[in-house]
Structures are given as structure tokens and as C-alpha cells.
mmCIF file of C-alpha atoms and ligand atoms in Angstrom:
data_model
loop_
_atom_site.group_PDB
_atom_site.id
_atom_site.type_symbol
_atom_site.label_atom_id
_atom_site.label_comp_id
_atom_site.label_asym_id
_atom_site.label_seq_id
_atom_site.Cartn_x
_atom_site.Cartn_y
_atom_site.Cartn_z
ATOM 1 C CA MET A 1 -67.577 -29.180 -22.638
ATOM 2 C CA ARG A 2 -69.553 -26.311 -24.001
ATOM 3 C CA ALA A 3 -69.427 -26.135 -27.160
ATOM 4 C CA ILE A 4 -71.131 -24.803 -30.494
ATOM 5 C CA THR A 5 -71.916 -26.963 -33.043
ATOM 6 C CA TYR A 6 -74.347 -26.827 -36.386
ATOM 7 C CA SER A 7 -75.724 -30.316 -37.896
ATOM 8 C CA GLN A 8 -76.484 -28.536 -41.544
ATOM 9 C CA THR A 9 -75.922 -25.612 -43.423
ATOM 10 C CA GLY A 10 -77.353 -22.378 -43.325
ATOM 11 C CA ASP A 11 -77.139 -18.968 -41.963
ATOM 12 C CA SER A 12 -76.011 -18.343 -38.258
ATOM 13 C CA SER A 13 -79.212 -19.259 -36.543
ATOM 14 C CA VAL A 14 -78.435 -23.306 -37.087
ATOM 15 C CA LEU A 15 -75.021 -22.468 -34.932
ATOM 16 C CA THR A 16 -76.097 -24.178 -31.372
ATOM 17 C CA LEU A 17 -74.763 -23.869 -27.843
ATOM 18 C CA GLY A 18 -74.583 -27.160 -26.066
ATOM 19 C CA GLU A 19 -72.488 -29.763 -23.709
ATOM 20 C CA ARG A 20 -70.148 -32.110 -25.559
ATOM 21 C CA ARG A 21 -68.519 -34.840 -23.919
ATOM 22 C CA LEU A 22 -64.968 -34.263 -23.120
ATOM 23 C CA PRO A 23 -63.479 -34.812 -26.832
ATOM 24 C CA GLU A 24 -59.579 -37.241 -26.409
ATOM 25 C CA PRO A 25 -56.879 -36.617 -28.456
ATOM 26 C CA GLY A 26 -55.557 -39.473 -30.549
ATOM 27 C CA PRO A 27 -52.301 -40.074 -31.964
ATOM 28 C CA GLY A 28 -50.457 -37.574 -33.167
ATOM 29 C CA GLU A 29 -53.070 -34.963 -32.284
ATOM 30 C CA VAL A 30 -53.500 -32.671 -29.148
ATOM 31 C CA ARG A 31 -56.077 -31.019 -27.196
ATOM 32 C CA VAL A 32 -56.306 -27.378 -26.185
ATOM 33 C CA ARG A 33 -58.176 -25.341 -23.981
ATOM 34 C CA ILE A 34 -59.134 -22.583 -25.997
ATOM 35 C CA ALA A 35 -59.394 -19.434 -24.669
ATOM 36 C CA VAL A 36 -59.998 -17.166 -27.776
ATOM 37 C CA SER A 37 -61.128 -18.675 -31.006
ATOM 38 C CA GLY A 38 -60.350 -16.288 -34.196
ATOM 39 C CA VAL A 39 -63.384 -15.766 -36.811
ATOM 40 C CA ASN A 40 -62.842 -15.821 -40.102
ATOM 41 C CA PRO A 41 -64.813 -14.767 -43.444
ATOM 42 C CA THR A 42 -64.340 -19.077 -44.264
ATOM 43 C CA ASP A 43 -66.025 -20.073 -41.276
ATOM 44 C CA TRP A 44 -69.859 -18.243 -42.076
ATOM 45 C CA LYS A 45 -69.053 -19.071 -45.698
ATOM 46 C CA ALA A 46 -68.596 -23.113 -44.844
ATOM 47 C CA ARG A 47 -71.371 -22.849 -42.985
ATOM 48 C CA GLU A 48 -73.225 -21.619 -44.892
ATOM 49 C CA GLY A 49 -72.796 -24.861 -47.293
ATOM 50 C CA GLY A 50 -69.204 -23.196 -49.557
ATOM 51 C CA ARG A 51 -67.297 -26.336 -48.584
ATOM 52 C CA PRO A 52 -68.695 -29.816 -48.538
ATOM 53 C CA PHE A 53 -70.609 -30.932 -45.706
ATOM 54 C CA SER A 54 -69.689 -34.100 -44.483
ATOM 55 C CA PHE A 55 -70.012 -34.994 -40.686
ATOM 56 C CA PRO A 56 -72.833 -35.131 -38.869
ATOM 57 C CA GLU A 57 -72.535 -32.041 -36.497
ATOM 58 C CA VAL A 58 -69.665 -29.274 -36.715
ATOM 59 C CA THR A 59 -67.696 -27.075 -34.593
ATOM 60 C CA PRO A 60 -66.576 -23.612 -36.494
ATOM 61 C CA ASN A 61 -63.471 -21.712 -36.838
ATOM 62 C CA GLN A 62 -60.443 -22.853 -37.961
ATOM 63 C CA ASP A 63 -58.602 -19.760 -35.944
ATOM 64 C CA GLY A 64 -57.895 -20.384 -31.553
ATOM 65 C CA ALA A 65 -55.354 -19.804 -29.253
ATOM 66 C CA GLY A 66 -55.001 -21.397 -25.817
ATOM 67 C CA THR A 67 -53.228 -23.993 -23.737
ATOM 68 C CA VAL A 68 -52.344 -27.633 -24.528
ATOM 69 C CA ASP A 69 -54.008 -30.116 -22.083
ATOM 70 C CA ALA A 70 -53.165 -33.236 -23.597
ATOM 71 C CA VAL A 71 -51.434 -34.559 -26.166
ATOM 72 C CA GLY A 72 -51.858 -38.209 -28.085
ATOM 73 C CA ALA A 73 -49.287 -40.930 -28.682
ATOM 74 C CA GLY A 74 -46.256 -40.080 -29.957
ATOM 75 C CA VAL A 75 -46.118 -36.229 -29.956
ATOM 76 C CA SER A 76 -43.308 -34.355 -28.746
ATOM 77 C CA SER A 77 -43.464 -30.910 -30.485
ATOM 78 C CA VAL A 78 -45.712 -29.392 -28.169
ATOM 79 C CA SER A 79 -46.793 -30.810 -24.588
ATOM 80 C CA ALA A 80 -49.226 -30.028 -21.665
ATOM 81 C CA GLY A 81 -49.148 -26.410 -20.689
ATOM 82 C CA GLN A 82 -48.319 -25.264 -23.454
ATOM 83 C CA ARG A 83 -50.013 -21.927 -25.293
ATOM 84 C CA VAL A 84 -50.333 -22.444 -28.642
ATOM 85 C CA TRP A 85 -51.598 -20.719 -31.326
ATOM 86 C CA VAL A 86 -53.852 -23.032 -33.427
ATOM 87 C CA TYR A 87 -54.632 -23.226 -37.128
ATOM 88 C CA LEU A 88 -56.956 -24.835 -39.615
ATOM 89 C CA ALA A 89 -58.394 -26.568 -36.998
ATOM 90 C CA GLN A 90 -61.426 -27.488 -38.594
ATOM 91 C CA HIS A 91 -60.234 -28.135 -42.238
ATOM 92 C CA GLU A 92 -61.182 -32.116 -43.050
ATOM 93 C CA ARG A 93 -62.076 -32.415 -39.500
ATOM 94 C CA PRO A 94 -65.724 -31.037 -36.882
ATOM 95 C CA THR A 95 -63.395 -30.356 -34.204
ATOM 96 C CA GLY A 96 -63.614 -26.132 -34.758
ATOM 97 C CA THR A 97 -61.872 -23.327 -31.853
ATOM 98 C CA ALA A 98 -65.989 -22.450 -30.998
ATOM 99 C CA ALA A 99 -65.376 -24.850 -28.248
ATOM 100 C CA GLU A 100 -63.921 -24.555 -24.393
ATOM 101 C CA TYR A 101 -61.430 -27.635 -26.110
ATOM 102 C CA ALA A 102 -59.808 -28.536 -29.149
ATOM 103 C CA VAL A 103 -58.039 -32.163 -30.524
ATOM 104 C CA VAL A 104 -55.943 -30.875 -33.693
ATOM 105 C CA PRO A 105 -53.364 -32.785 -35.032
ATOM 106 C CA ALA A 106 -49.872 -31.455 -33.426
ATOM 107 C CA GLU A 107 -48.718 -29.331 -35.899
ATOM 108 C CA ARG A 108 -51.871 -27.559 -36.443
ATOM 109 C CA ALA A 109 -51.343 -26.049 -32.309
ATOM 110 C CA VAL A 110 -48.227 -23.821 -32.468
ATOM 111 C CA PRO A 111 -46.271 -22.511 -29.595
ATOM 112 C CA LEU A 112 -47.278 -18.872 -28.628
ATOM 113 C CA ALA A 113 -44.443 -16.848 -27.184
ATOM 114 C CA ASP A 114 -44.799 -16.532 -23.376
ATOM 115 C CA ASP A 115 -45.571 -12.191 -24.191
ATOM 116 C CA ALA A 116 -48.253 -12.301 -26.904
ATOM 117 C CA SER A 117 -51.737 -12.308 -25.637
ATOM 118 C CA PHE A 118 -54.039 -14.975 -27.015
ATOM 119 C CA ALA A 119 -56.278 -12.873 -28.524
ATOM 120 C CA LEU A 120 -52.771 -12.451 -30.677
ATOM 121 C CA GLY A 121 -52.887 -15.823 -31.455
ATOM 122 C CA ALA A 122 -56.294 -16.368 -32.671
ATOM 123 C CA SER A 123 -55.743 -13.281 -34.934
ATOM 124 C CA LEU A 124 -52.810 -15.075 -36.946
ATOM 125 C CA GLY A 125 -54.343 -18.856 -38.221
ATOM 126 C CA VAL A 126 -55.763 -18.179 -41.298
ATOM 127 C CA PRO A 127 -54.782 -14.261 -42.697
ATOM 128 C CA ALA A 128 -51.325 -13.977 -40.892
ATOM 129 C CA MET A 129 -50.494 -17.707 -43.006
ATOM 130 C CA THR A 130 -52.586 -16.805 -46.217
ATOM 131 C CA ALA A 131 -50.529 -13.548 -45.788
ATOM 132 C CA HIS A 132 -47.483 -15.604 -45.579
ATOM 133 C CA ARG A 133 -47.854 -17.585 -49.270
ATOM 134 C CA ALA A 134 -48.837 -14.915 -51.031
ATOM 135 C CA LEU A 135 -45.400 -13.120 -50.248
ATOM 136 C CA THR A 136 -43.134 -16.016 -50.458
ATOM 137 C CA VAL A 137 -43.970 -16.953 -54.229
ATOM 138 C CA HIS A 138 -42.264 -15.025 -56.496
ATOM 139 C CA GLU A 139 -40.311 -16.148 -59.393
ATOM 140 C CA ASP A 140 -36.998 -14.522 -57.062
ATOM 141 C CA GLY A 141 -38.456 -14.077 -54.240
ATOM 142 C CA PRO A 142 -37.656 -16.183 -50.927
ATOM 143 C CA SER A 143 -39.560 -18.970 -50.146
ATOM 144 C CA ARG A 144 -39.476 -18.123 -46.410
ATOM 145 C CA LEU A 145 -39.953 -14.752 -44.416
ATOM 146 C CA ALA A 146 -37.460 -13.402 -42.080
ATOM 147 C CA PRO A 147 -36.442 -9.893 -41.059
ATOM 148 C CA GLY A 148 -33.892 -8.474 -44.164
ATOM 149 C CA ALA A 149 -36.230 -11.660 -46.381
ATOM 150 C CA LEU A 150 -37.826 -8.650 -48.958
ATOM 151 C CA ALA A 151 -34.722 -6.204 -48.526
ATOM 152 C CA GLY A 152 -34.922 -4.123 -51.851
ATOM 153 C CA ARG A 153 -38.483 -5.200 -52.277
ATOM 154 C CA THR A 154 -41.716 -3.648 -53.494
ATOM 155 C CA VAL A 155 -45.039 -4.981 -51.747
ATOM 156 C CA LEU A 156 -48.707 -3.511 -53.146
ATOM 157 C CA VAL A 157 -51.453 -5.076 -50.544
ATOM 158 C CA GLN A 158 -54.268 -3.984 -52.221
ATOM 159 C CA GLY A 159 -57.507 -3.831 -48.659
ATOM 160 C CA GLY A 160 -54.356 -2.998 -46.853
ATOM 161 C CA ALA A 161 -57.568 -3.175 -43.756
ATOM 162 C CA GLY A 162 -58.412 -6.595 -44.700
ATOM 163 C CA ALA A 163 -57.388 -9.157 -41.810
ATOM 164 C CA VAL A 164 -55.327 -10.644 -44.838
ATOM 165 C CA GLY A 165 -54.074 -7.538 -45.701
ATOM 166 C CA HIS A 166 -53.384 -6.542 -42.025
ATOM 167 C CA ALA A 167 -50.807 -9.025 -41.576
ATOM 168 C CA ALA A 168 -49.410 -9.009 -44.759
ATOM 169 C CA ILE A 169 -48.655 -5.612 -44.132
ATOM 170 C CA GLN A 170 -47.057 -6.689 -41.476
ATOM 171 C CA LEU A 171 -45.245 -9.465 -42.088
ATOM 172 C CA ALA A 172 -43.578 -7.767 -45.168
ATOM 173 C CA VAL A 173 -42.651 -5.101 -43.314
ATOM 174 C CA TRP A 174 -40.609 -7.045 -40.442
ATOM 175 C CA ALA A 175 -39.099 -8.711 -44.162
ATOM 176 C CA GLY A 176 -37.726 -5.346 -44.684
ATOM 177 C CA ALA A 177 -39.967 -4.327 -47.622
ATOM 178 C CA SER A 178 -41.167 -1.006 -48.376
ATOM 179 C CA VAL A 179 -45.198 -1.585 -48.501
ATOM 180 C CA ILE A 180 -47.975 0.444 -50.759
ATOM 181 C CA ALA A 181 -51.523 -0.322 -49.407
ATOM 182 C CA THR A 182 -55.099 0.874 -51.031
ATOM 183 C CA VAL A 183 -58.317 1.219 -48.945
ATOM 184 C CA SER A 184 -61.078 3.212 -49.007
ATOM 185 C CA SER A 185 -61.243 5.407 -46.530
ATOM 186 C CA ASP A 186 -59.962 7.774 -44.268
ATOM 187 C CA GLU A 187 -60.584 5.455 -41.236
ATOM 188 C CA LYS A 188 -58.996 2.302 -42.621
ATOM 189 C CA GLU A 189 -55.621 4.979 -44.318
ATOM 190 C CA ALA A 190 -55.207 5.224 -40.550
ATOM 191 C CA LEU A 191 -55.259 1.385 -39.861
ATOM 192 C CA ALA A 192 -52.740 0.562 -42.623
ATOM 193 C CA ARG A 193 -50.518 3.025 -41.683
ATOM 194 C CA ALA A 194 -50.871 1.989 -37.827
ATOM 195 C CA ALA A 195 -49.755 -1.681 -38.875
ATOM 196 C CA GLY A 196 -46.906 -0.092 -41.262
ATOM 197 C CA ALA A 197 -47.633 1.015 -44.624
ATOM 198 C CA HIS A 198 -44.799 2.750 -45.646
ATOM 199 C CA HIS A 199 -47.521 4.569 -47.980
ATOM 200 C CA VAL A 200 -51.145 4.653 -48.332
ATOM 201 C CA LEU A 201 -53.332 4.733 -51.167
ATOM 202 C CA GLN A 202 -57.333 5.828 -51.197
ATOM 203 C CA TYR A 203 -59.624 3.448 -54.201
ATOM 204 C CA PRO A 204 -62.167 4.056 -55.943
ATOM 205 C CA SER A 205 -58.938 6.064 -57.719
ATOM 206 C CA GLU A 206 -58.468 6.879 -61.668
ATOM 207 C CA THR A 207 -55.042 8.082 -60.586
ATOM 208 C CA LEU A 208 -54.467 4.707 -58.158
ATOM 209 C CA ALA A 209 -52.195 2.805 -60.783
ATOM 210 C CA ALA A 210 -50.381 6.357 -61.621
ATOM 211 C CA GLY A 211 -50.225 7.384 -57.851
ATOM 212 C CA ILE A 212 -48.414 3.793 -57.444
ATOM 213 C CA ARG A 213 -45.809 4.028 -60.026
ATOM 214 C CA GLU A 214 -44.823 7.359 -58.772
ATOM 215 C CA LEU A 215 -44.012 5.569 -55.135
ATOM 216 C CA ALA A 216 -42.785 2.970 -56.993
ATOM 217 C CA PRO A 217 -41.234 3.618 -60.720
ATOM 218 C CA GLU A 218 -39.736 0.454 -61.325
ATOM 219 C CA GLY A 219 -43.085 -1.659 -60.237
ATOM 220 C CA VAL A 220 -44.297 -3.707 -57.514
ATOM 221 C CA GLN A 221 -42.188 -7.260 -56.851
ATOM 222 C CA HIS A 222 -45.459 -8.089 -54.827
ATOM 223 C CA ILE A 223 -48.915 -7.913 -54.860
ATOM 224 C CA VAL A 224 -50.769 -9.327 -52.458
ATOM 225 C CA GLU A 225 -54.708 -9.274 -54.208
ATOM 226 C CA VAL A 226 -58.004 -9.295 -52.070
ATOM 227 C CA ALA A 227 -60.019 -8.710 -54.946
ATOM 228 C CA ILE A 228 -58.217 -9.750 -58.875
ATOM 229 C CA ALA A 229 -61.404 -8.795 -60.964
ATOM 230 C CA ASP A 230 -62.087 -5.288 -59.570
ATOM 231 C CA ASN A 231 -58.107 -5.108 -59.678
ATOM 232 C CA ALA A 232 -56.043 -7.043 -61.887
ATOM 233 C CA ALA A 233 -55.797 -3.887 -64.933
ATOM 234 C CA VAL A 234 -54.375 -1.478 -62.075
ATOM 235 C CA ASP A 235 -52.316 -4.570 -61.108
ATOM 236 C CA VAL A 236 -50.345 -4.837 -64.524
ATOM 237 C CA GLU A 237 -50.098 -1.542 -64.649
ATOM 238 C CA VAL A 238 -48.191 -1.730 -62.003
ATOM 239 C CA ILE A 239 -46.421 -5.120 -61.611
ATOM 240 C CA ALA A 240 -42.545 -5.083 -61.989
ATOM 241 C CA ASN A 241 -40.859 -7.291 -64.469
ATOM 242 C CA HIS A 242 -41.119 -10.589 -63.387
ATOM 243 C CA GLY A 243 -43.481 -9.879 -61.045
ATOM 244 C CA THR A 244 -46.086 -11.664 -58.873
ATOM 245 C CA ILE A 245 -49.705 -11.378 -58.636
ATOM 246 C CA GLY A 246 -50.769 -13.599 -55.126
ATOM 247 C CA TYR A 247 -54.286 -13.501 -54.882
ATOM 248 C CA TYR A 248 -56.128 -15.266 -52.811
ATOM 249 C CA ALA A 249 -60.559 -14.104 -52.864
ATOM 250 C CA ASP A 250 -63.239 -12.936 -55.034
ATOM 251 C CA ASN A 251 -63.982 -9.604 -53.752
ATOM 252 C CA GLY A 252 -65.787 -8.117 -56.418
ATOM 253 C CA GLY A 253 -66.060 -11.087 -58.445
ATOM 254 C CA ASP A 254 -66.132 -14.257 -59.621
ATOM 255 C CA THR A 255 -64.088 -13.825 -62.757
ATOM 256 C CA PHE A 256 -61.261 -11.868 -63.959
ATOM 257 C CA SER A 257 -60.069 -10.640 -67.614
ATOM 258 C CA ALA A 258 -56.055 -9.238 -67.515
ATOM 259 C CA ALA A 259 -54.357 -7.175 -70.122
ATOM 260 C CA VAL A 260 -52.469 -10.263 -72.057
ATOM 261 C CA ARG A 261 -49.676 -8.702 -73.602
ATOM 262 C CA ALA A 262 -48.594 -5.777 -70.613
ATOM 263 C CA SER A 263 -48.617 -9.479 -68.482
ATOM 264 C CA PHE A 264 -47.306 -11.323 -70.672
ATOM 265 C CA ALA A 265 -44.540 -8.242 -71.619
ATOM 266 C CA LYS A 266 -43.920 -8.522 -67.735
ATOM 267 C CA ASN A 267 -44.077 -11.896 -67.135
ATOM 268 C CA VAL A 268 -46.759 -11.713 -64.784
ATOM 269 C CA ARG A 269 -46.601 -14.427 -62.545
ATOM 270 C CA TRP A 270 -50.755 -14.743 -61.666
ATOM 271 C CA GLN A 271 -50.786 -17.476 -58.212
ATOM 272 C CA GLY A 272 -53.899 -18.167 -56.960
ATOM 273 C CA LEU A 273 -53.311 -19.356 -53.410
ATOM 274 C CA LEU A 274 -56.107 -21.254 -50.741
ATOM 275 C CA LEU A 275 -55.008 -22.428 -47.949
ATOM 276 C CA TYR A 276 -57.104 -25.855 -47.788
ATOM 277 C CA THR A 277 -54.919 -27.064 -50.504
ATOM 278 C CA VAL A 278 -51.494 -25.031 -50.470
ATOM 279 C CA GLY A 279 -49.763 -28.250 -48.941
ATOM 280 C CA GLU A 280 -48.563 -29.352 -45.484
ATOM 281 C CA THR A 281 -45.034 -27.915 -46.487
ATOM 282 C CA ALA A 282 -46.002 -23.942 -47.380
ATOM 283 C CA LEU A 283 -48.316 -24.372 -43.795
ATOM 284 C CA ALA A 284 -45.136 -25.351 -41.775
ATOM 285 C CA ALA A 285 -43.339 -23.057 -43.399
ATOM 286 C CA ALA A 286 -45.616 -20.473 -42.435
ATOM 287 C CA ALA A 287 -46.379 -21.955 -39.379
ATOM 288 C CA GLU A 288 -42.651 -21.145 -38.597
ATOM 289 C CA ASP A 289 -42.424 -17.342 -39.792
ATOM 290 C CA VAL A 290 -45.201 -16.077 -38.276
ATOM 291 C CA SER A 291 -44.110 -17.487 -35.231
ATOM 292 C CA ALA A 292 -40.769 -15.797 -35.723
ATOM 293 C CA ALA A 293 -42.007 -12.982 -36.232
ATOM 294 C CA VAL A 294 -44.661 -12.894 -33.469
ATOM 295 C CA ALA A 295 -41.134 -13.717 -31.305
ATOM 296 C CA ASP A 296 -39.933 -10.331 -32.714
ATOM 297 C CA GLY A 297 -43.285 -8.765 -31.328
ATOM 298 C CA ALA A 298 -43.793 -7.412 -35.194
ATOM 299 C CA LEU A 299 -47.783 -8.838 -35.863
ATOM 300 C CA PRO A 300 -49.690 -6.729 -32.308
ATOM 301 C CA VAL A 301 -53.157 -6.839 -32.828
ATOM 302 C CA GLY A 302 -55.800 -3.954 -31.688
ATOM 303 C CA GLY A 303 -56.817 -0.635 -33.213
ATOM 304 C CA ASP A 304 -53.376 1.514 -31.943
ATOM 305 C CA SER A 305 -51.399 -1.623 -34.368
ATOM 306 C CA GLY A 306 -54.341 -1.425 -36.902
ATOM 307 C CA LEU A 307 -56.379 -4.275 -36.386
ATOM 308 C CA PRO A 308 -59.128 -3.524 -33.715
ATOM 309 C CA LEU A 309 -60.434 -6.163 -32.187
ATOM 310 C CA THR A 310 -64.709 -6.828 -31.709
ATOM 311 C CA TRP A 311 -65.280 -9.196 -28.480
ATOM 312 C CA PHE A 312 -68.569 -11.862 -28.776
ATOM 313 C CA PRO A 313 -68.846 -14.640 -25.778
ATOM 314 C CA LEU A 314 -68.878 -17.853 -27.378
ATOM 315 C CA ASP A 315 -72.781 -18.456 -26.439
ATOM 316 C CA GLU A 316 -73.085 -15.336 -29.755
ATOM 317 C CA THR A 317 -70.850 -16.873 -32.006
ATOM 318 C CA ALA A 318 -73.824 -16.966 -34.510
ATOM 319 C CA ALA A 319 -73.355 -12.463 -33.225
ATOM 320 C CA ALA A 320 -69.646 -12.808 -34.200
ATOM 321 C CA HIS A 321 -70.363 -14.690 -37.370
ATOM 322 C CA ASP A 322 -72.670 -12.452 -38.764
ATOM 323 C CA ALA A 323 -70.318 -9.511 -37.515
ATOM 324 C CA VAL A 324 -67.494 -11.297 -39.688
ATOM 325 C CA ALA A 325 -70.489 -11.777 -43.192
ATOM 326 C CA ALA A 326 -70.676 -7.544 -42.742
ATOM 327 C CA GLY A 327 -67.805 -6.807 -43.163
ATOM 328 C CA ALA A 328 -66.761 -5.479 -40.026
ATOM 329 C CA THR A 329 -63.076 -3.591 -40.080
ATOM 330 C CA GLY A 330 -60.507 -5.347 -38.385
ATOM 331 C CA LYS A 331 -60.339 -9.384 -36.036
ATOM 332 C CA VAL A 332 -63.744 -10.236 -34.252
ATOM 333 C CA LEU A 333 -62.694 -12.950 -31.941
ATOM 334 C CA ILE A 334 -65.133 -15.460 -29.374
ATOM 335 C CA ARG A 335 -64.293 -14.801 -25.679
ATOM 336 C CA VAL A 336 -64.073 -18.508 -24.704
ATOM 337 C CA SER A 337 -62.616 -18.760 -21.291
ATOM 338 C CA ASP A 338 -60.481 -15.470 -18.537
ATOM 339 C CA GLU A 339 -57.599 -16.158 -19.606
ATOM 340 C CA ASP A 340 -55.113 -14.120 -20.952
HETATM 341 N N1 NAP B 1 -57.465 -17.660 -50.167
HETATM 342 C C1 NAP B 1 -56.689 -18.363 -48.874
HETATM 343 O O1 NAP B 1 -56.683 -19.027 -48.866
HETATM 344 C C2 NAP B 1 -57.702 -16.883 -47.895
HETATM 345 C C3 NAP B 1 -57.261 -16.851 -46.580
HETATM 346 C C4 NAP B 1 -58.110 -16.241 -45.617
HETATM 347 C C5 NAP B 1 -59.045 -14.940 -46.478
HETATM 348 N N2 NAP B 1 -60.194 -15.203 -47.689
HETATM 349 C C6 NAP B 1 -60.727 -14.652 -48.555
HETATM 350 O O2 NAP B 1 -59.984 -13.360 -48.669
HETATM 351 C C7 NAP B 1 -60.865 -12.730 -48.454
HETATM 352 C C8 NAP B 1 -60.789 -11.296 -46.953
HETATM 353 O O3 NAP B 1 -60.608 -11.509 -46.159
HETATM 354 P P1 NAP B 1 -60.376 -11.022 -44.868
HETATM 355 O O4 NAP B 1 -60.156 -12.057 -43.527
HETATM 356 O O5 NAP B 1 -58.806 -10.110 -44.921
HETATM 357 O O6 NAP B 1 -61.236 -10.728 -44.751
HETATM 358 P P2 NAP B 1 -61.335 -7.927 -44.216
HETATM 359 O O7 NAP B 1 -60.980 -8.434 -42.539
HETATM 360 O O8 NAP B 1 -63.493 -8.346 -44.502
HETATM 361 O O9 NAP B 1 -61.248 -7.998 -45.328
HETATM 362 C C9 NAP B 1 -61.516 -7.421 -46.997
HETATM 363 C C10 NAP B 1 -61.099 -6.445 -47.126
HETATM 364 O O10 NAP B 1 -60.946 -6.524 -48.173
HETATM 365 C C11 NAP B 1 -60.921 -4.500 -49.112
HETATM 366 N N3 NAP B 1 -61.839 -5.445 -50.158
HETATM 367 C C12 NAP B 1 -63.051 -5.524 -50.764
HETATM 368 N N4 NAP B 1 -62.706 -4.715 -52.217
HETATM 369 C C13 NAP B 1 -61.688 -4.372 -52.437
HETATM 370 C C14 NAP B 1 -61.095 -3.829 -53.343
HETATM 371 N N5 NAP B 1 -61.783 -3.648 -55.028
HETATM 372 N N6 NAP B 1 -59.392 -3.292 -53.396
HETATM 373 C C15 NAP B 1 -58.896 -3.915 -52.256
HETATM 374 N N7 NAP B 1 -59.263 -3.853 -51.634
HETATM 375 C C16 NAP B 1 -60.970 -4.874 -51.115
HETATM 376 C C17 NAP B 1 -62.070 -4.542 -48.273
HETATM 377 O O11 NAP B 1 -62.184 -3.425 -47.792
HETATM 378 P P3 NAP B 1 -63.387 -2.429 -48.164
HETATM 379 O O12 NAP B 1 -64.930 -2.951 -47.412
HETATM 380 O O13 NAP B 1 -63.751 -0.952 -47.714
HETATM 381 O O14 NAP B 1 -63.350 -1.657 -50.087
HETATM 382 C C18 NAP B 1 -61.729 -5.497 -46.786
HETATM 383 O O15 NAP B 1 -60.847 -4.057 -46.047
HETATM 384 C C19 NAP B 1 -62.240 -13.005 -48.009
HETATM 385 O O16 NAP B 1 -63.027 -13.139 -49.312
HETATM 386 C C20 NAP B 1 -61.799 -14.133 -47.494
HETATM 387 O O17 NAP B 1 -62.837 -15.415 -47.399
HETATM 388 C C21 NAP B 1 -59.040 -16.859 -48.857
#
């Protein structure tokens, strides 16, 4: 099979295309014929050395979609021929999705609705599961998402045109929340609206907090936060009593500070989250709810749905990584086969 690999960390030039033996699934594993590989910031950050490199050779990319091709002993959740979306393919293992086949633990290959494209499937993993977690860690909120689960609640998505932000808007709208998103430009405002955000405000702005308070006088219950270092002060100002600020990234800086009294007076929950360490229970819940949202048609991708797709062929995986590292708007995907 054709596979992209790297055997030392570094810039994208460490990625090479080569022929590798077809991997066999072991007990509890499945082999997926990859149609589309999804690229996330974590993939280039890992390749640059941001995570421990503990294998002689790694195929990058956590997310993907394709067709189950072989199942190992004891697997009953999926069968050969089934269309699936794949998450955390390369977590603690060397077999990511930038290859014609990937062997993954069976639970990380999730059935994909028949009418959902592989492009959609490959866009789910990291972004949608992160967004799911951010929306389900509220002290008094639901731990699962479904239509109506967030009814009567207001969600603020900071960075609503990012991949995670886009998924957070779509999932929150599906679950019945009122959604306010922030973006940095008119172009991104159009994307956040296309994703379904009810209100979109632009940053940076001196009046951002006032604008959010005007839309949500009682405060917002949930904040999905990409840039806590930049936004902590605004977040504390607009959060409702007992609200949760779910922060998942260090865009904007490595440390943050916040007003202590204003924060504890509102019983604020500062909730960090990292998909790699969130735990199997949270991952399984996210996979199930995200699949239900896909089946409901609630997570479309593409420019008309607020997530423009940028495609690369497998042999240009390095360029795909560079595009994500440069902050490409929308979703960067790698076409591994011609299957849709
Ligand atoms: N913890 C986890 O498990 C986890 C999971 C997924 C992703 N991440 C991390 O989350 C980050 C985003 O990932 P992604 O795939 O969504 O990337 P992305 O598609 O590049 O989106 C990042 C978004 O953040 C916005 N942004 C930057 N600074 C902002 C600010 N001060 N206020 C509001 N928005 C701001 C950007 O908009 P502008 O450039 O227009 O400002 C952009 O829309 C990455 O650092 C990634 O590594 C972490």
C-alpha cells in the first residue's frame, strides 16, 4: 500500500511517500481502506515534535473515513464492507490515516451514515469530538447531546470559523441552544452564519463583551474557547452564574489570567480539555452523539455550510500539513482514493 511516513520529527519535508506492507488487524482491531484523510493542527504539531515520538516510523493524521476492509478477532461493532469515520487513528500508535489502509482499534472506526460523504466523515474526529466535550462539561448541563439537550441555553463559540468552532456551532444548534459566535472578518462571519450561528460578532472589539451581554443579558452558560489567553477577561464578563468555559487550545498565548473575584462570584468552571487524555467514556459518548447528529444531517461540510474544503492528493500531504499550519480556513482534506 502507499503510505506517507516520517521517521524523525521536523518540518513537513520529513514526510515521504512510500510502499508499505498491508497491515493485518490484530484482536479488537479493524483495517480501514482510507478514502479521505482529515488534517488537524495536532497532526503537524506532532510531526514537529510536539508529542512524544516513540515509534521508528509514523504515518500521520488522526482523522479519516473509508470502508472497513478486514476485522480482527473479537470485533462485532463493525464488519467488512461497512463505511466508517475514524478518530484518533494515530493516538499512541504509529498508524495514521495518510495511507491507503489504517489499522485502528475497532471503537475508533465508527459507522458512517450512508448519505454522509467520506469528506464529511474525515472532518468529524478531532473537531467534532472536541466540540462535543466542550458542550457537555457544564455543572448543570447535559453530559450527552441530542435535539433539545441544550434548549434554553446560550453557547458562545469563540473563533466560530475554526474547524472546532464550526463543529461547536453545528452541534450546539442541533442540540437546541442559542448560539453566539465570534470571528475576525466579514468572510468568517459569513461562514459562522452558514454553520448556523444565530448571532455573530467580530473581534477584536472594545465592545465585544457589551455586544454579547446585549444578546444574552443573563450571561452565556457555555463558552467554547480557542484562545483563553486573549479572551479570559471577556469570558468572565459574559459568563452566566455557574457557567463553564471549556478551553481547548493555546491560540493567543501559553498562560492566562482572570479576575479572581468576578470569576468565583459566578461559580465559574474553567474546564480544560484535551482529546488525547479525556478518557474512553467521553470519547465513546462523543462518537455516538456525533454520529446521531450526522444521521440527522446536522453536521454538513463545505463552503455553503460554513466549512470550505481544501483538497490535496496523498503525495502532497506535506503541503496539506503546511496549509493547516498556516491557518487555512475550513477543513484541509487529503484524497486517498476516488471513493465518495
Ligand atoms: N484540546 C484538544 O483536544 C484540541 C482539539 C482540537 C484542536 N485543538 C487546538 O485548537 C486549536 C484550533 O483548532 P482548529 O482545528 O479549530 O483550528 P483552525 O481551524 O485553524 O481554527 C482556529 C480558529 O481560532 C480562531 N482564533 C484565533 N485567535 C482567536 C481569538 N483571540 N479569539 C477568537 N478566535 C480566535 C481563528 O480565527 P482568526 O485566525 O481569524 O483569529 C480560527 O478561526 C488548535 O490550536 C488546535 O491544536 C485542541
